[in-house]
CSV table of C-alpha atoms in Angstrom, one decimal:
chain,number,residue,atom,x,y,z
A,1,UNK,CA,37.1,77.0,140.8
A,2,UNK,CA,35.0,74.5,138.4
A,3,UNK,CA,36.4,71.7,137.3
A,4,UNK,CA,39.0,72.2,134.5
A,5,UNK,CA,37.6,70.5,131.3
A,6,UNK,CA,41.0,70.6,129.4
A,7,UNK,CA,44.7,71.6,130.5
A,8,UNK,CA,46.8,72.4,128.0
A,9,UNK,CA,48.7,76.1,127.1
A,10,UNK,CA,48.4,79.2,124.5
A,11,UNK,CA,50.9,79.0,122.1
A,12,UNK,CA,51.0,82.8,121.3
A,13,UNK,CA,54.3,83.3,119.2
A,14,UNK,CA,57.3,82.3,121.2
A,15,UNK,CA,55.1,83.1,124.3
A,16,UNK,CA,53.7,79.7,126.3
A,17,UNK,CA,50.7,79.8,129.0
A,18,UNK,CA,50.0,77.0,130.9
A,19,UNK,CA,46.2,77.1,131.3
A,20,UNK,CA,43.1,75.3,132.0
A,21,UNK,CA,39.6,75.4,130.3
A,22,UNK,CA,36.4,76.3,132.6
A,23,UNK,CA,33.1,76.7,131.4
A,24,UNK,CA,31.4,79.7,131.3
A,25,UNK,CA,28.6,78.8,132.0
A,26,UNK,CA,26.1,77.1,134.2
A,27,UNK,CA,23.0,75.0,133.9
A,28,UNK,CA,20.1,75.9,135.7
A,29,UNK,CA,17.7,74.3,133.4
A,30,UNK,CA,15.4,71.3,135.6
A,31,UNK,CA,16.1,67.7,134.1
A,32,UNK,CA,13.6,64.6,134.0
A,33,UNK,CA,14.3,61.2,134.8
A,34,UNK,CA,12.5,58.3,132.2
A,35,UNK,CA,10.0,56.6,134.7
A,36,UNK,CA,7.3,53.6,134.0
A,37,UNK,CA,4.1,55.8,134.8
A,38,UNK,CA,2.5,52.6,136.7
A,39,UNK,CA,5.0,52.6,139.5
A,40,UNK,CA,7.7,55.3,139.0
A,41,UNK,CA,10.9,52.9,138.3
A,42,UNK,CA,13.4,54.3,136.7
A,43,UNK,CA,14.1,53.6,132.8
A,44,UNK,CA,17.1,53.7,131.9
A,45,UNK,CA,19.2,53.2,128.6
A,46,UNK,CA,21.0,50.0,128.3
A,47,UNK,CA,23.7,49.7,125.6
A,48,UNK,CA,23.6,46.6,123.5
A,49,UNK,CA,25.3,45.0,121.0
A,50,UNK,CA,22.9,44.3,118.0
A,51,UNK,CA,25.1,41.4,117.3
A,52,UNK,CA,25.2,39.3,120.2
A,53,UNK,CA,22.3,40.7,122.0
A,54,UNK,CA,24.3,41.5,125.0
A,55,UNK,CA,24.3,44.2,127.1
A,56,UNK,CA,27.8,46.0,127.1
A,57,UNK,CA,29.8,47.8,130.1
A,58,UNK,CA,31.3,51.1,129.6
A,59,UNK,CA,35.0,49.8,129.4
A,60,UNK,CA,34.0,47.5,126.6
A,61,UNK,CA,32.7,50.1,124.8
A,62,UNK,CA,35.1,52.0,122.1
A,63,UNK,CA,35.2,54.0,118.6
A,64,UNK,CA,34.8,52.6,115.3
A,65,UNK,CA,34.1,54.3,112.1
A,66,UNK,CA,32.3,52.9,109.3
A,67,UNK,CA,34.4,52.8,105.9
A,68,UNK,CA,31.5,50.6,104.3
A,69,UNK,CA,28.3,48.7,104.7
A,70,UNK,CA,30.2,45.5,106.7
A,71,UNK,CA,33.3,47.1,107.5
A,72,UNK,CA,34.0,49.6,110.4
A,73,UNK,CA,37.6,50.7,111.6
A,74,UNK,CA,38.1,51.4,115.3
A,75,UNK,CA,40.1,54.1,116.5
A,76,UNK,CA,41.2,54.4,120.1
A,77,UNK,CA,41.5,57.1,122.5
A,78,UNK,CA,45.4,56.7,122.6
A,79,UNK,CA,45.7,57.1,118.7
A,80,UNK,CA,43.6,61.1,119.0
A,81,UNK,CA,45.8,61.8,121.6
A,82,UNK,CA,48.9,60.8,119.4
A,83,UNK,CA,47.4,62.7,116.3
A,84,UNK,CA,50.6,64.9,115.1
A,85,UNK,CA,48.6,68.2,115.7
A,86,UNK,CA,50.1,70.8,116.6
A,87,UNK,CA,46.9,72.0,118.5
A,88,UNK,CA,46.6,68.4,120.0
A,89,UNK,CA,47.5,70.0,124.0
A,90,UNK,CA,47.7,74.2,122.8
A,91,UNK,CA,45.5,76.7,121.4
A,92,UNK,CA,47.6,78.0,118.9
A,93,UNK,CA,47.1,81.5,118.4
A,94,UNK,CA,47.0,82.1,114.3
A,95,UNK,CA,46.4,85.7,113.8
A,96,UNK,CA,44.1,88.5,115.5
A,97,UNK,CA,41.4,90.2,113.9
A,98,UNK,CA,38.6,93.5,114.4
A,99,UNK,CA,36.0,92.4,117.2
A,100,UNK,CA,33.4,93.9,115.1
A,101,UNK,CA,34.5,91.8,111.8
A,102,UNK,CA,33.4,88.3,113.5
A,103,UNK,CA,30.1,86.7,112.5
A,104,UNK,CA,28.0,86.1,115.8
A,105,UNK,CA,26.6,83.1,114.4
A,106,UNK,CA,30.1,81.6,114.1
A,107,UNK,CA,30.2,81.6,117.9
A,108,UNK,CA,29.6,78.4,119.8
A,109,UNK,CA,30.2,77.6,123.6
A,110,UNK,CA,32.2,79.9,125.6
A,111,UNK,CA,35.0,78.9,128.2
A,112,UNK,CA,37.0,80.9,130.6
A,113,UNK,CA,41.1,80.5,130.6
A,114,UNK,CA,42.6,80.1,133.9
A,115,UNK,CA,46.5,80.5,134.4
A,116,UNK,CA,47.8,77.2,135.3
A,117,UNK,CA,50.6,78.1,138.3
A,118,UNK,CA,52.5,80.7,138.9
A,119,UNK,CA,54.8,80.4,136.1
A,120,UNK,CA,51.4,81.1,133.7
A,121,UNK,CA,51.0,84.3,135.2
A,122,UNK,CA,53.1,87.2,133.5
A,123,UNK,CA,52.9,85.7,130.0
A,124,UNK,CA,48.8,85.2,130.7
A,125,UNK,CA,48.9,88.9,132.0
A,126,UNK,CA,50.9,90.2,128.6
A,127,UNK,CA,48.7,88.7,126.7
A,128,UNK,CA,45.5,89.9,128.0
A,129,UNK,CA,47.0,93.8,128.2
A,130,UNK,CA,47.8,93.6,124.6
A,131,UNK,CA,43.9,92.4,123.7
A,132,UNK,CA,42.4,95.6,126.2
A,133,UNK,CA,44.7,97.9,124.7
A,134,UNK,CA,43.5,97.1,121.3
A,135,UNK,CA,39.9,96.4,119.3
A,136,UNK,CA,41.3,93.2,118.4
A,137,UNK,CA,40.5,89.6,119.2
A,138,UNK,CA,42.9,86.5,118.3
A,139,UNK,CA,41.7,83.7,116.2
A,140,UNK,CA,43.2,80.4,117.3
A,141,UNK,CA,43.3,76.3,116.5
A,142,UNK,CA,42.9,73.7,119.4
A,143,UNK,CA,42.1,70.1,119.6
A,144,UNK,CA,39.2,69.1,121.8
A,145,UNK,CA,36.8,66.1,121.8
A,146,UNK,CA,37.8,64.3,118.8
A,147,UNK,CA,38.2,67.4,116.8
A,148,UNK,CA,40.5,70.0,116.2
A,149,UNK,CA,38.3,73.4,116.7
A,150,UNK,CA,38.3,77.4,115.6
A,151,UNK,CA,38.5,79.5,118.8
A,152,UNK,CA,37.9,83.6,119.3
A,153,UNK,CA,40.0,84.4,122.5
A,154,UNK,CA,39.0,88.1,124.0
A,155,UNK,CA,39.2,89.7,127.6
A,156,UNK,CA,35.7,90.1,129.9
A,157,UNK,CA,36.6,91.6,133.3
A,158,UNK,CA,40.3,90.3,133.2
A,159,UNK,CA,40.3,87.2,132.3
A,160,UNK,CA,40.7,85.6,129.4
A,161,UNK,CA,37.5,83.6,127.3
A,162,UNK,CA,38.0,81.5,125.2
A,163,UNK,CA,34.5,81.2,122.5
A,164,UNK,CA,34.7,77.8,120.3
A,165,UNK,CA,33.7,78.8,116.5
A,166,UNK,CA,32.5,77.0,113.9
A,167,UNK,CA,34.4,76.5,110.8
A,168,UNK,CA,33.6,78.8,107.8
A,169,UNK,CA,32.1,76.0,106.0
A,170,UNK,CA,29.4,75.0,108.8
A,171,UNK,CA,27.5,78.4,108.5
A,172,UNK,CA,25.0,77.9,105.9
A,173,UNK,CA,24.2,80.8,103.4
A,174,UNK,CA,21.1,82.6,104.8
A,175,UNK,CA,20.4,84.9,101.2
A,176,UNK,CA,18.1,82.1,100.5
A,177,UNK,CA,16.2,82.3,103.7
A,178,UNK,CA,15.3,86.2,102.8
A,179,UNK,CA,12.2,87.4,102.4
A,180,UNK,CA,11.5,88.7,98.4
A,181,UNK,CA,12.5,92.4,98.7
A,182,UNK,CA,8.9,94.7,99.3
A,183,UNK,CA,9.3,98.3,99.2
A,184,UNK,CA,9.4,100.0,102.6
A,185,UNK,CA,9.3,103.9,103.2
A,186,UNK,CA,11.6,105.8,105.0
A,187,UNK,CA,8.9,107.2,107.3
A,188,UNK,CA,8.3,103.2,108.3
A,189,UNK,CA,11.9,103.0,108.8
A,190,UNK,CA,12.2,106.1,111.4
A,191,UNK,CA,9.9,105.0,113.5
A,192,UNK,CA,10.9,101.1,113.8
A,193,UNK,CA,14.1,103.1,114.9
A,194,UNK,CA,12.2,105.4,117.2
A,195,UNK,CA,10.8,101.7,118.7
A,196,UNK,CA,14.3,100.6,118.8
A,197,UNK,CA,15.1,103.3,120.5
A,198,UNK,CA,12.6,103.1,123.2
A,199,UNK,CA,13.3,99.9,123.9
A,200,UNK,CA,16.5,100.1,124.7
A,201,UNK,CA,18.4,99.2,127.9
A,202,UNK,CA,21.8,99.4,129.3
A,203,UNK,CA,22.1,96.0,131.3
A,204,UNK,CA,20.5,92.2,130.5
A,205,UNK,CA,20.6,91.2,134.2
A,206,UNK,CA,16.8,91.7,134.8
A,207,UNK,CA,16.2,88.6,132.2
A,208,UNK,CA,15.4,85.7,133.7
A,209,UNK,CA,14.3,82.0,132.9
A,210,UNK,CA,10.4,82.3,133.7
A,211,UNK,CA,9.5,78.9,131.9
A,212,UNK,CA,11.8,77.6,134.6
A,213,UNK,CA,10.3,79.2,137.9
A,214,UNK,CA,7.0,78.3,136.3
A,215,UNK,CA,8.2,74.5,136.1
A,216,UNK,CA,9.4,74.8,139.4
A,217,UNK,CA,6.4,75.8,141.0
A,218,UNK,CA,4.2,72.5,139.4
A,219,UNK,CA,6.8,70.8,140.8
A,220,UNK,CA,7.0,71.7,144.0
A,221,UNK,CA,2.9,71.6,143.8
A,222,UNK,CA,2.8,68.4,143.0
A,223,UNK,CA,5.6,67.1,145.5
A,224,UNK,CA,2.9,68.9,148.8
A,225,UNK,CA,0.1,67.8,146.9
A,226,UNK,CA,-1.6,71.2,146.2
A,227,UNK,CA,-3.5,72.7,143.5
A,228,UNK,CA,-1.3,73.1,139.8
A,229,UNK,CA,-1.0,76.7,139.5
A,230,UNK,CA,-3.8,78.2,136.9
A,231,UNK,CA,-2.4,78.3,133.5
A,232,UNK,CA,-1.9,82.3,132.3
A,233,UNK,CA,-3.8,81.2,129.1
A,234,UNK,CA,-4.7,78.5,126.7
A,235,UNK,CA,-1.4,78.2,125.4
A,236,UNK,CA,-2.4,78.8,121.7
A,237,UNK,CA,-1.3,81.4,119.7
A,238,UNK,CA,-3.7,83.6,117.4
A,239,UNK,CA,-2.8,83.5,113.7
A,240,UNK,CA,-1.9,87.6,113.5
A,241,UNK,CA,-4.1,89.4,110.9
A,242,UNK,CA,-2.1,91.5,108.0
A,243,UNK,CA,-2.7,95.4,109.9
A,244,UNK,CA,-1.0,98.7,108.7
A,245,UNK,CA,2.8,98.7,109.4
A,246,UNK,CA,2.8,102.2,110.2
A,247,UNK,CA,-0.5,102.0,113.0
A,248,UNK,CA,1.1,99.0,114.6
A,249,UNK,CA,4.9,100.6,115.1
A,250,UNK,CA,3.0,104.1,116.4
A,251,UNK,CA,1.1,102.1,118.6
A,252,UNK,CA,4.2,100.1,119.5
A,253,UNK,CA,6.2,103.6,120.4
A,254,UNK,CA,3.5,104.8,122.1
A,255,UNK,CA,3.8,101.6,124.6
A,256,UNK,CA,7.2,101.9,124.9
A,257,UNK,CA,7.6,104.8,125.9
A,258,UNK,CA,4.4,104.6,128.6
A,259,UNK,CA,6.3,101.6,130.1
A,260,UNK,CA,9.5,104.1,130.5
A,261,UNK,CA,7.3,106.3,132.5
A,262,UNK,CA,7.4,109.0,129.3
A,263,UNK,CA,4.3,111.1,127.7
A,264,UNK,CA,4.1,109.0,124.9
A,265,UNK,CA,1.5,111.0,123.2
A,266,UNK,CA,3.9,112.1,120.6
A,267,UNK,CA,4.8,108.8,118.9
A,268,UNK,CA,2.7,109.5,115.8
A,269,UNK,CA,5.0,110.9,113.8
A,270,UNK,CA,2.7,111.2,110.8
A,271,UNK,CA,-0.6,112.4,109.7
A,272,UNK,CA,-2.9,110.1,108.8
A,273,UNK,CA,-6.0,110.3,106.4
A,274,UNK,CA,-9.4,111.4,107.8
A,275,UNK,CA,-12.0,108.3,107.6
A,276,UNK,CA,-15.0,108.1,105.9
A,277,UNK,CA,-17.0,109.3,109.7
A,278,UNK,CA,-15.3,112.1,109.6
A,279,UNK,CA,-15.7,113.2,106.5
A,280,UNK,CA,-20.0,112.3,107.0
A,281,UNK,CA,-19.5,115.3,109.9
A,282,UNK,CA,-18.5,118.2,107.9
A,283,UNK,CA,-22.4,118.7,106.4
A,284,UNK,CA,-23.5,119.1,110.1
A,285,UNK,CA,-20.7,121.9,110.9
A,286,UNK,CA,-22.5,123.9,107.8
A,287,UNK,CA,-26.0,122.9,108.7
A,288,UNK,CA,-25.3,124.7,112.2
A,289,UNK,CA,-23.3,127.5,110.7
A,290,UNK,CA,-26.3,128.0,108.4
A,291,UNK,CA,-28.6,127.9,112.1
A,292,UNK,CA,-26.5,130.8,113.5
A,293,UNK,CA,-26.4,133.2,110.6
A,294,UNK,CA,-30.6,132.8,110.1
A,295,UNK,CA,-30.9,133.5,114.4
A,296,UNK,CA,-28.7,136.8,113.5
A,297,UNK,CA,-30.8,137.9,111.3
A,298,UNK,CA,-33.8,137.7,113.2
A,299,UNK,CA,-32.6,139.2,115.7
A,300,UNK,CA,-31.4,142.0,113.6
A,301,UNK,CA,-34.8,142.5,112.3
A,302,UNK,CA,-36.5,142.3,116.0
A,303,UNK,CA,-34.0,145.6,116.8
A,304,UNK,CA,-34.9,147.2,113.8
A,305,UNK,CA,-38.9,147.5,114.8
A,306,UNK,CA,-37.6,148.0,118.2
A,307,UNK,CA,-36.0,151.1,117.2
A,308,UNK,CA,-39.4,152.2,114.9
């Protein structure tokens, strides 16, 4: 098991359970040191006070906040932990709501719950049947790193997760991001669901971190003194031209369904209008009809003296 980031318990009612906070989550990502390019040393941050001038060791090193321009108050570690909160060592469970009423923006890191003993395990196992049996999640309050914190607690695979939320008053209003409102047809619409639709899949395990591996390999080119690997491209981006909506989401169908392995020469879904070539070709149709009908009549006319 990783290394529990916080012990505590869920205060769900009357109900206690002991538990301990895991992440979720792993790093995979490839971290840098700072190094003087001329010889490789290391360079490293050294933590100073800009009064004295002197360089300062963890344990000296505390809170403060500043109340004014001269004046700063320091808080200790012992006075958080003595906060009167009643979240201060429990996620207090405050109510449960619809999984499909919470904002996915709201949702920050993500933890797993771990029963802590033996004595954790009926009351962590009642409350985890209650959440499967139902299309709820609970909301709850906790205290973490200086902060007390909004929490979403739901059930993946039988345990319980624990997602950190942000506040309603963190999430800022996106109606002023949005685009002025253009007019768009319902044909256009159908078919950016038909794309939808052909890009769909049932499972996100095939993604993977490609800018990674890629890093990896000039790396490990570098360290065996080989070649860099050849760059796929020159790493600028095109300024996209305005096309027709409609072409570009046909097209785009079309593709999606080829990579599926299906006949995608049905993904126009509407007719479009004839260009001015085409319409330059129908004088030549009645130029040839007019060719046919004069070679019948000659050759009417040869029969006829045939015949006399």
């Amino acid at each position: 098991m990783p290394r529990p980031l916080w012990t505590g318990a869920i205060s769900f009612g009357l109900v206690t359970i002991p538990v301990k906070i895991v992440s979720a989550t792993e790093d995979h990502d490839v971290h840098f040191h700072r190094v003087h390019l001329t010889d490789m040393g290391r360079v490293r941050t050294r933590k100073i006070c800009e009064l004295d001038g002197e360089v300062v060791s963890q344990d000296e090193i505390g809170k403060g906040y500043e109340i004014a321009t001269d004046q700063t108050v320091p808080v200790t570690d012992e006075e958080l932990e003595q906060m009167p909160l009643p979240t201060a060592k429990a996620i207090e469970i405050a109510t449960f709501v619809d999984a499909g009423t919470v904002d996915p923006v709201r949702i920050s890191d993500s933890y797993y719950l771990a029963a802590d003993g033996q004595v954790a395990a009926k009351p962590y196992t009642l409350l985890r049947k209650a959440l499967e049996r139902s299309s709820k999640v609970a909301v709850a309050k906790f205290a973490w790193h200086g902060r007390e914190r909004l929490g979403l607690l739901r059930i993946r695979e039988g345990a319980l997760v624990l997602h950190s939320m942000k506040w309603p008053d963190e999430v800022r209003d996106p109606r002023e991001l949005a685009p002025r409102e253009v007019e768009v047809s319902e044909e256009e619409i159908g078919q950016a669901l038909r794309l939808a639709e052909g890009m769909t899949i049932e499972d996100l395990s095939g993604f993977h971190d490609e800018y990674r591996e890629a890093l990896e390999d000039i790396i490990a080119a570098k360290a065996e003194g080989k070649p860099l690997p050849a760059p796929a491209g020159d790493g600028k981006q095109e300024k996209g031209e305005v096309v027709d909506l409609m072409a570009a989401l046909n097209a785009s169908v079309k593709a999606a369904k080829e990579s599926r392995g299906e006949d995608g020469q049905d993904a126009t879904v509407h007719e479009m209008r004839p260009s001015k070539k085409t319409a330059r070709k129908a004088p030549a149709k009645k130029t040839a009809a007019s060719k046919k009908s004069a070679t019948s009549k000659k050759t009417r006319a040869a029969k006829k003296r045939s015949a006399s």
